[in-house]
Amino acid sequence: MPTRRRPRLAPSLLSADFADLASAIREAEAGGADAFHLDVMDGHFVPNLSFGPALVRAVRARTKLPLDVHLMIEDPLRYVDAFHRAGGDTLVFHVEAQSPPAEVVRAVHRLGGAVGAALRPETPFSAVEPLADDLEQVLVMSVHPGFSGQTFLPEVLPKVTAARERLDGLGRETDVSIDGGVTAETAVAAARAGASFFVCGNSVYGSGSVGENLKRLRTAVEVGSHREVR
Ligand code: DX5
Ligand code: ZN
């Protein structure tokens, strides 16, 4: 049976109140978050703009939890150093971006960071396969990147399973991360499919109490991770 990792929850600060990130961080930590996900957008790779290393640095000063920096930018190679220095623990780049993927992986590892490769919904797992042995994370996008609050695309679930199986086959502990439209409902399906790292924006910060929202998500990922015997 493949190794089952403890499922982890990573609230995405893109959905939080940017004027009060300190509270957003504190509430998520109190609610048992395992990491924070930071969505960097350049207005080219995706139509939206968000923030750069200065904000990552400000978040770093407020939490000891791992920072998962999702680079939705055309030229990740040019910026990995800045995001690493700002305190990003895992730098997640898109294989569809312009930088040569193997060079990005090498650059991040040379800096001593962890690296993830992200796939848009329409990009197959085969696009990261040549790198699979060198990755700490494979991020499967379950919405088209650019905005929080979109609806989960269930058609990516077979790709989550394929990723998990291939990585298990290589004997790799690599996380398979799911990002976009993750709610207490869709998280169960994603966990069953093999995801171990769950990015949650709107379902944590959209409405209600952050602590209650995280509790519901925690139950969902535990249920999804344990029920299926593989
Ligand atoms: C989308 C981002 C996601 C997003 C998640 O481009 O990569 O991380 O902010 O937000 P929700 O969970 O609301 O889809
Ligand atoms: Zn993201």
PDB file of C-alpha atoms and ligand atoms in Angstrom:
ATOM      1  CA  MET A   1       0.000   0.000   0.000  1.00  0.00           C
ATOM      2  CA  PRO A   2       1.385   3.436  -0.836  1.00  0.00           C
ATOM      3  CA  THR A   3       2.554   5.611   2.044  1.00  0.00           C
ATOM      4  CA  ARG A   4      -0.178   7.926   3.243  1.00  0.00           C
ATOM      5  CA  ARG A   5       1.031  11.327   4.317  1.00  0.00           C
ATOM      6  CA  ARG A   6      -0.693  13.289   7.052  1.00  0.00           C
ATOM      7  CA  PRO A   7      -2.968  15.696   5.164  1.00  0.00           C
ATOM      8  CA  ARG A   8      -1.966  19.329   5.599  1.00  0.00           C
ATOM      9  CA  LEU A   9      -4.020  22.512   5.274  1.00  0.00           C
ATOM     10  CA  ALA A  10      -2.530  25.677   3.800  1.00  0.00           C
ATOM     11  CA  PRO A  11      -4.774  28.750   3.945  1.00  0.00           C
ATOM     12  CA  SER A  12      -4.225  31.072   0.976  1.00  0.00           C
ATOM     13  CA  LEU A  13      -3.709  34.648   2.117  1.00  0.00           C
ATOM     14  CA  LEU A  14      -4.998  35.935  -1.229  1.00  0.00           C
ATOM     15  CA  SER A  15      -8.501  35.507   0.219  1.00  0.00           C
ATOM     16  CA  ALA A  16      -7.674  37.277   3.511  1.00  0.00           C
ATOM     17  CA  ASP A  17      -8.034  40.958   4.358  1.00  0.00           C
ATOM     18  CA  PHE A  18      -4.742  42.436   3.098  1.00  0.00           C
ATOM     19  CA  ALA A  19      -5.110  45.309   5.575  1.00  0.00           C
ATOM     20  CA  ASP A  20      -5.187  42.875   8.484  1.00  0.00           C
ATOM     21  CA  LEU A  21      -2.963  39.970   7.542  1.00  0.00           C
ATOM     22  CA  ALA A  22      -1.654  39.723  11.086  1.00  0.00           C
ATOM     23  CA  SER A  23      -5.124  38.683  12.295  1.00  0.00           C
ATOM     24  CA  ALA A  24      -5.577  36.345   9.333  1.00  0.00           C
ATOM     25  CA  ILE A  25      -2.310  34.615  10.226  1.00  0.00           C
ATOM     26  CA  ARG A  26      -3.072  34.443  13.948  1.00  0.00           C
ATOM     27  CA  GLU A  27      -6.563  33.023  13.438  1.00  0.00           C
ATOM     28  CA  ALA A  28      -5.361  30.370  10.998  1.00  0.00           C
ATOM     29  CA  GLU A  29      -2.541  29.347  13.332  1.00  0.00           C
ATOM     30  CA  ALA A  30      -5.000  29.056  16.222  1.00  0.00           C
ATOM     31  CA  GLY A  31      -7.250  26.967  13.977  1.00  0.00           C
ATOM     32  CA  GLY A  32      -4.468  24.478  13.251  1.00  0.00           C
ATOM     33  CA  ALA A  33      -3.204  25.551   9.824  1.00  0.00           C
ATOM     34  CA  ASP A  34      -0.084  23.652   8.748  1.00  0.00           C
ATOM     35  CA  ALA A  35       1.375  26.239   6.347  1.00  0.00           C
ATOM     36  CA  PHE A  36       0.466  29.416   4.487  1.00  0.00           C
ATOM     37  CA  HIS A  37       0.059  29.618   0.714  1.00  0.00           C
ATOM     38  CA  LEU A  38       1.049  32.888  -0.955  1.00  0.00           C
ATOM     39  CA  ASP A  39      -0.177  33.548  -4.495  1.00  0.00           C
ATOM     40  CA  VAL A  40       2.208  35.676  -6.529  1.00  0.00           C
ATOM     41  CA  MET A  41       0.765  36.966  -9.830  1.00  0.00           C
ATOM     42  CA  ASP A  42       2.486  39.094 -12.445  1.00  0.00           C
ATOM     43  CA  GLY A  43      -0.321  40.201 -14.782  1.00  0.00           C
ATOM     44  CA  HIS A  44       1.294  38.192 -17.626  1.00  0.00           C
ATOM     45  CA  PHE A  45       1.250  34.521 -16.749  1.00  0.00           C
ATOM     46  CA  VAL A  46      -2.189  35.196 -15.267  1.00  0.00           C
ATOM     47  CA  PRO A  47      -4.418  38.220 -15.877  1.00  0.00           C
ATOM     48  CA  ASN A  48      -4.320  39.300 -12.230  1.00  0.00           C
ATOM     49  CA  LEU A  49      -1.676  41.078 -10.119  1.00  0.00           C
ATOM     50  CA  SER A  50      -1.154  40.311  -6.447  1.00  0.00           C
ATOM     51  CA  PHE A  51       2.097  40.920  -4.533  1.00  0.00           C
ATOM     52  CA  GLY A  52       5.834  40.287  -4.489  1.00  0.00           C
ATOM     53  CA  PRO A  53       8.667  39.452  -2.079  1.00  0.00           C
ATOM     54  CA  ALA A  54       7.960  42.393   0.264  1.00  0.00           C
ATOM     55  CA  LEU A  55       4.681  40.866   1.355  1.00  0.00           C
ATOM     56  CA  VAL A  56       6.229  37.406   1.725  1.00  0.00           C
ATOM     57  CA  ARG A  57       8.824  38.991   4.009  1.00  0.00           C
ATOM     58  CA  ALA A  58       6.115  40.697   6.077  1.00  0.00           C
ATOM     59  CA  VAL A  59       4.257  37.395   6.510  1.00  0.00           C
ATOM     60  CA  ARG A  60       7.523  35.629   7.360  1.00  0.00           C
ATOM     61  CA  ALA A  61       7.991  38.052  10.254  1.00  0.00           C
ATOM     62  CA  ARG A  62       4.610  37.020  11.694  1.00  0.00           C
ATOM     63  CA  THR A  63       4.683  33.220  11.544  1.00  0.00           C
ATOM     64  CA  LYS A  64       6.967  30.248  11.942  1.00  0.00           C
ATOM     65  CA  LEU A  65       4.743  28.030   9.789  1.00  0.00           C
ATOM     66  CA  PRO A  66       6.144  27.008   6.394  1.00  0.00           C
ATOM     67  CA  LEU A  67       5.442  29.466   3.565  1.00  0.00           C
ATOM     68  CA  ASP A  68       4.387  27.907   0.280  1.00  0.00           C
ATOM     69  CA  VAL A  69       4.954  30.539  -2.412  1.00  0.00           C
ATOM     70  CA  HIS A  70       2.971  29.906  -5.606  1.00  0.00           C
ATOM     71  CA  LEU A  71       4.680  31.766  -8.433  1.00  0.00           C
ATOM     72  CA  MET A  72       2.122  32.460 -11.163  1.00  0.00           C
ATOM     73  CA  ILE A  73       4.698  34.435 -13.102  1.00  0.00           C
ATOM     74  CA  GLU A  74       6.303  34.156 -16.559  1.00  0.00           C
ATOM     75  CA  ASP A  75       9.926  34.165 -15.422  1.00  0.00           C
ATOM     76  CA  PRO A  76      10.252  32.321 -12.109  1.00  0.00           C
ATOM     77  CA  LEU A  77      13.987  31.772 -12.599  1.00  0.00           C
ATOM     78  CA  ARG A  78      14.565  35.501 -12.325  1.00  0.00           C
ATOM     79  CA  TYR A  79      12.793  35.773  -8.960  1.00  0.00           C
ATOM     80  CA  VAL A  80      13.528  32.581  -7.006  1.00  0.00           C
ATOM     81  CA  ASP A  81      16.405  34.224  -5.193  1.00  0.00           C
ATOM     82  CA  ALA A  82      14.243  37.174  -4.059  1.00  0.00           C
ATOM     83  CA  PHE A  83      11.415  34.935  -2.835  1.00  0.00           C
ATOM     84  CA  HIS A  84      13.817  32.605  -1.077  1.00  0.00           C
ATOM     85  CA  ARG A  85      15.492  35.530   0.668  1.00  0.00           C
ATOM     86  CA  ALA A  86      12.076  36.905   1.607  1.00  0.00           C
ATOM     87  CA  GLY A  87      11.450  33.706   3.582  1.00  0.00           C
ATOM     88  CA  GLY A  88       9.599  31.385   1.201  1.00  0.00           C
ATOM     89  CA  ASP A  89      10.182  27.761   2.235  1.00  0.00           C
ATOM     90  CA  THR A  90       8.736  26.048  -0.834  1.00  0.00           C
ATOM     91  CA  LEU A  91       8.823  27.875  -4.160  1.00  0.00           C
ATOM     92  CA  VAL A  92       6.192  26.505  -6.502  1.00  0.00           C
ATOM     93  CA  PHE A  93       6.612  27.458 -10.163  1.00  0.00           C
ATOM     94  CA  HIS A  94       4.507  26.663 -13.226  1.00  0.00           C
ATOM     95  CA  VAL A  95       5.927  24.274 -15.797  1.00  0.00           C
ATOM     96  CA  GLU A  96       4.011  26.273 -18.448  1.00  0.00           C
ATOM     97  CA  ALA A  97       5.997  29.429 -17.662  1.00  0.00           C
ATOM     98  CA  GLN A  98       8.945  30.548 -19.788  1.00  0.00           C
ATOM     99  CA  SER A  99      11.838  29.545 -17.497  1.00  0.00           C
ATOM    100  CA  PRO A 100      13.321  26.100 -18.226  1.00  0.00           C
ATOM    101  CA  PRO A 101      11.820  23.904 -15.450  1.00  0.00           C
ATOM    102  CA  ALA A 102      15.009  21.944 -14.717  1.00  0.00           C
ATOM    103  CA  GLU A 103      16.909  25.210 -14.222  1.00  0.00           C
ATOM    104  CA  VAL A 104      14.311  26.524 -11.791  1.00  0.00           C
ATOM    105  CA  VAL A 105      14.528  23.300  -9.771  1.00  0.00           C
ATOM    106  CA  ARG A 106      18.322  23.507  -9.677  1.00  0.00           C
ATOM    107  CA  ALA A 107      18.293  27.184  -8.718  1.00  0.00           C
ATOM    108  CA  VAL A 108      15.906  26.657  -5.792  1.00  0.00           C
ATOM    109  CA  HIS A 109      17.814  23.638  -4.511  1.00  0.00           C
ATOM    110  CA  ARG A 110      21.086  25.511  -4.771  1.00  0.00           C
ATOM    111  CA  LEU A 111      19.563  28.152  -2.504  1.00  0.00           C
ATOM    112  CA  GLY A 112      18.596  25.427  -0.043  1.00  0.00           C
ATOM    113  CA  GLY A 113      14.862  25.726  -0.625  1.00  0.00           C
ATOM    114  CA  ALA A 114      12.157  23.194  -1.429  1.00  0.00           C
ATOM    115  CA  VAL A 115      10.609  23.262  -4.867  1.00  0.00           C
ATOM    116  CA  GLY A 116       7.197  22.483  -6.293  1.00  0.00           C
ATOM    117  CA  ALA A 117       6.015  22.263  -9.887  1.00  0.00           C
ATOM    118  CA  ALA A 118       2.481  23.458 -10.640  1.00  0.00           C
ATOM    119  CA  LEU A 119       0.176  22.336 -13.425  1.00  0.00           C
ATOM    120  CA  ARG A 120      -2.705  24.296 -14.907  1.00  0.00           C
ATOM    121  CA  PRO A 121      -5.921  22.248 -15.170  1.00  0.00           C
ATOM    122  CA  GLU A 122      -5.268  21.385 -18.821  1.00  0.00           C
ATOM    123  CA  THR A 123      -1.580  20.433 -18.374  1.00  0.00           C
ATOM    124  CA  PRO A 124      -0.970  16.674 -17.995  1.00  0.00           C
ATOM    125  CA  PHE A 125       1.210  15.107 -15.299  1.00  0.00           C
ATOM    126  CA  SER A 126       3.642  14.058 -18.040  1.00  0.00           C
ATOM    127  CA  ALA A 127       4.815  17.701 -18.156  1.00  0.00           C
ATOM    128  CA  VAL A 128       6.472  17.303 -14.725  1.00  0.00           C
ATOM    129  CA  GLU A 129       7.440  13.664 -15.094  1.00  0.00           C
ATOM    130  CA  PRO A 130      11.079  14.366 -16.109  1.00  0.00           C
ATOM    131  CA  LEU A 131      11.499  16.398 -12.892  1.00  0.00           C
ATOM    132  CA  ALA A 132       9.593  14.064 -10.600  1.00  0.00           C
ATOM    133  CA  ASP A 133      12.661  12.736  -8.805  1.00  0.00           C
ATOM    134  CA  ASP A 134      13.760  16.234  -7.792  1.00  0.00           C
ATOM    135  CA  LEU A 135      10.534  17.794  -6.549  1.00  0.00           C
ATOM    136  CA  GLU A 136       9.257  18.284  -3.014  1.00  0.00           C
ATOM    137  CA  GLN A 137       5.752  19.057  -4.291  1.00  0.00           C
ATOM    138  CA  VAL A 138       3.540  18.674  -7.357  1.00  0.00           C
ATOM    139  CA  LEU A 139       0.701  21.207  -7.339  1.00  0.00           C
ATOM    140  CA  VAL A 140      -2.410  20.327  -9.321  1.00  0.00           C
ATOM    141  CA  MET A 141      -4.548  23.375 -10.030  1.00  0.00           C
ATOM    142  CA  SER A 142      -8.255  22.717  -9.742  1.00  0.00           C
ATOM    143  CA  VAL A 143      -9.233  26.153 -11.124  1.00  0.00           C
ATOM    144  CA  HIS A 144      -7.709  28.293 -13.864  1.00  0.00           C
ATOM    145  CA  PRO A 145      -5.031  30.273 -12.041  1.00  0.00           C
ATOM    146  CA  GLY A 146      -5.574  33.968 -11.406  1.00  0.00           C
ATOM    147  CA  PHE A 147      -8.374  34.392  -8.902  1.00  0.00           C
ATOM    148  CA  SER A 148      -9.621  32.988  -5.623  1.00  0.00           C
ATOM    149  CA  GLY A 149     -13.234  32.005  -5.089  1.00  0.00           C
ATOM    150  CA  GLN A 150     -13.675  29.940  -8.272  1.00  0.00           C
ATOM    151  CA  THR A 151     -15.449  26.590  -8.577  1.00  0.00           C
ATOM    152  CA  PHE A 152     -13.461  23.358  -8.232  1.00  0.00           C
ATOM    153  CA  LEU A 153     -12.887  21.447 -11.492  1.00  0.00           C
ATOM    154  CA  PRO A 154     -13.403  17.733 -10.688  1.00  0.00           C
ATOM    155  CA  GLU A 155     -11.880  16.671 -14.011  1.00  0.00           C
ATOM    156  CA  VAL A 156      -8.397  17.203 -12.507  1.00  0.00           C
ATOM    157  CA  LEU A 157      -8.893  14.418  -9.941  1.00  0.00           C
ATOM    158  CA  PRO A 158      -7.547  11.609 -12.176  1.00  0.00           C
ATOM    159  CA  LYS A 159      -4.377  13.686 -12.572  1.00  0.00           C
ATOM    160  CA  VAL A 160      -4.029  13.854  -8.769  1.00  0.00           C
ATOM    161  CA  THR A 161      -4.258  10.070  -8.636  1.00  0.00           C
ATOM    162  CA  ALA A 162      -1.816   9.637 -11.524  1.00  0.00           C
ATOM    163  CA  ALA A 163       0.656  11.969  -9.810  1.00  0.00           C
ATOM    164  CA  ARG A 164       0.374  10.149  -6.488  1.00  0.00           C
ATOM    165  CA  GLU A 165       0.813   6.750  -8.112  1.00  0.00           C
ATOM    166  CA  ARG A 166       3.811   7.777 -10.195  1.00  0.00           C
ATOM    167  CA  LEU A 167       5.495   9.452  -7.209  1.00  0.00           C
ATOM    168  CA  ASP A 168       4.814   6.426  -5.018  1.00  0.00           C
ATOM    169  CA  GLY A 169       6.262   4.273  -7.784  1.00  0.00           C
ATOM    170  CA  LEU A 170       9.461   6.313  -7.587  1.00  0.00           C
ATOM    171  CA  GLY A 171       9.464   5.892  -3.801  1.00  0.00           C
ATOM    172  CA  ARG A 172       9.045   9.648  -3.367  1.00  0.00           C
ATOM    173  CA  GLU A 173       7.376  11.317  -0.385  1.00  0.00           C
ATOM    174  CA  THR A 174       6.597  14.303  -2.606  1.00  0.00           C
ATOM    175  CA  ASP A 175       3.393  16.130  -1.675  1.00  0.00           C
ATOM    176  CA  VAL A 176       0.604  16.276  -4.197  1.00  0.00           C
ATOM    177  CA  SER A 177      -1.060  19.590  -3.591  1.00  0.00           C
ATOM    178  CA  ILE A 178      -4.522  20.657  -4.749  1.00  0.00           C
ATOM    179  CA  ASP A 179      -5.233  24.339  -5.290  1.00  0.00           C
ATOM    180  CA  GLY A 180      -8.447  26.095  -6.249  1.00  0.00           C
ATOM    181  CA  GLY A 181     -12.043  25.781  -5.084  1.00  0.00           C
ATOM    182  CA  VAL A 182     -11.146  23.489  -2.185  1.00  0.00           C
ATOM    183  CA  THR A 183     -14.067  23.300   0.243  1.00  0.00           C
ATOM    184  CA  ALA A 184     -15.130  20.772   2.882  1.00  0.00           C
ATOM    185  CA  GLU A 185     -16.957  18.956   0.068  1.00  0.00           C
ATOM    186  CA  THR A 186     -14.331  18.990  -2.681  1.00  0.00           C
ATOM    187  CA  ALA A 187     -11.488  18.314  -0.203  1.00  0.00           C
ATOM    188  CA  VAL A 188     -12.898  14.847   0.506  1.00  0.00           C
ATOM    189  CA  ALA A 189     -12.729  13.942  -3.177  1.00  0.00           C
ATOM    190  CA  ALA A 190      -9.253  15.442  -3.554  1.00  0.00           C
ATOM    191  CA  ALA A 191      -7.986  13.512  -0.519  1.00  0.00           C
ATOM    192  CA  ARG A 192      -9.495  10.294  -1.856  1.00  0.00           C
ATOM    193  CA  ALA A 193      -7.775  10.934  -5.165  1.00  0.00           C
ATOM    194  CA  GLY A 194      -4.415  11.151  -3.357  1.00  0.00           C
ATOM    195  CA  ALA A 195      -3.830  14.818  -2.487  1.00  0.00           C
ATOM    196  CA  SER A 196      -1.881  15.414   0.729  1.00  0.00           C
ATOM    197  CA  PHE A 197      -1.611  19.224   0.760  1.00  0.00           C
ATOM    198  CA  PHE A 198      -4.734  21.374   0.512  1.00  0.00           C
ATOM    199  CA  VAL A 199      -4.686  25.050  -0.405  1.00  0.00           C
ATOM    200  CA  CYS A 200      -7.823  26.777   0.866  1.00  0.00           C
ATOM    201  CA  GLY A 201      -8.655  30.412   0.204  1.00  0.00           C
ATOM    202  CA  ASN A 202     -12.295  31.309   0.189  1.00  0.00           C
ATOM    203  CA  SER A 203     -13.277  28.301   2.304  1.00  0.00           C
ATOM    204  CA  VAL A 204     -11.075  29.619   5.130  1.00  0.00           C
ATOM    205  CA  TYR A 205     -11.332  33.405   4.822  1.00  0.00           C
ATOM    206  CA  GLY A 206     -14.516  33.966   2.798  1.00  0.00           C
ATOM    207  CA  SER A 207     -17.136  33.954   5.548  1.00  0.00           C
ATOM    208  CA  GLY A 208     -17.697  32.689   9.070  1.00  0.00           C
ATOM    209  CA  SER A 209     -15.050  31.889  11.634  1.00  0.00           C
ATOM    210  CA  VAL A 210     -11.581  30.922  10.401  1.00  0.00           C
ATOM    211  CA  GLY A 211     -11.281  28.406  13.238  1.00  0.00           C
ATOM    212  CA  GLU A 212     -14.605  26.723  12.439  1.00  0.00           C
ATOM    213  CA  ASN A 213     -13.826  26.705   8.731  1.00  0.00           C
ATOM    214  CA  LEU A 214     -10.489  25.016   9.336  1.00  0.00           C
ATOM    215  CA  LYS A 215     -12.103  22.465  11.630  1.00  0.00           C
ATOM    216  CA  ARG A 216     -14.561  21.492   8.872  1.00  0.00           C
ATOM    217  CA  LEU A 217     -11.760  21.242   6.342  1.00  0.00           C
ATOM    218  CA  ARG A 218      -9.666  19.155   8.734  1.00  0.00           C
ATOM    219  CA  THR A 219     -12.492  16.651   9.164  1.00  0.00           C
ATOM    220  CA  ALA A 220     -12.966  16.494   5.397  1.00  0.00           C
ATOM    221  CA  VAL A 221      -9.326  15.780   4.577  1.00  0.00           C
ATOM    222  CA  GLU A 222      -9.045  13.183   7.351  1.00  0.00           C
ATOM    223  CA  VAL A 223     -12.162  11.404   6.117  1.00  0.00           C
ATOM    224  CA  GLY A 224     -10.958  11.481   2.508  1.00  0.00           C
ATOM    225  CA  SER A 225      -7.455  10.308   3.399  1.00  0.00           C
ATOM    226  CA  HIS A 226      -8.430   7.348   5.526  1.00  0.00           C
ATOM    227  CA  ARG A 227     -11.504   5.890   4.009  1.00  0.00           C
ATOM    228  CA  GLU A 228     -10.144   4.484   0.830  1.00  0.00           C
ATOM    229  CA  VAL A 229      -8.079   1.350   1.199  1.00  0.00           C
ATOM    230  CA  ARG A 230      -5.561   1.216  -1.616  1.00  0.00           C
TER     231      ARG A 230
HETATM  232  C1  DX5 B   1      -5.632  30.786  -7.787  1.00  0.00           C
HETATM  233  C2  DX5 B   1      -4.692  30.594  -6.621  1.00  0.00           C
HETATM  234  C3  DX5 B   1      -5.316  29.853  -5.492  1.00  0.00           C
HETATM  235  C4  DX5 B   1      -6.497  30.559  -4.893  1.00  0.00           C
HETATM  236  C5  DX5 B   1      -7.189  29.675  -3.912  1.00  0.00           C
HETATM  237  O1  DX5 B   1      -4.941  31.337  -8.847  1.00  0.00           O
HETATM  238  O2  DX5 B   1      -3.553  29.871  -7.019  1.00  0.00           O
HETATM  239  O3  DX5 B   1      -4.347  29.582  -4.496  1.00  0.00           O
HETATM  240  O4  DX5 B   1      -6.141  31.748  -4.268  1.00  0.00           O
HETATM  241  O5  DX5 B   1      -8.384  30.288  -3.524  1.00  0.00           O
HETATM  242  P1  DX5 B   1      -9.743  29.474  -3.435  1.00  0.00           P
HETATM  243  O6  DX5 B   1      -9.527  28.400  -2.437  1.00  0.00           O
HETATM  244  O7  DX5 B   1     -10.744  30.502  -3.007  1.00  0.00           O
HETATM  245  O8  DX5 B   1     -10.020  28.915  -4.811  1.00  0.00           O
HETATM  246 ZN    ZN B   2      -2.244  29.178  -5.364  1.00  0.00          ZN
END
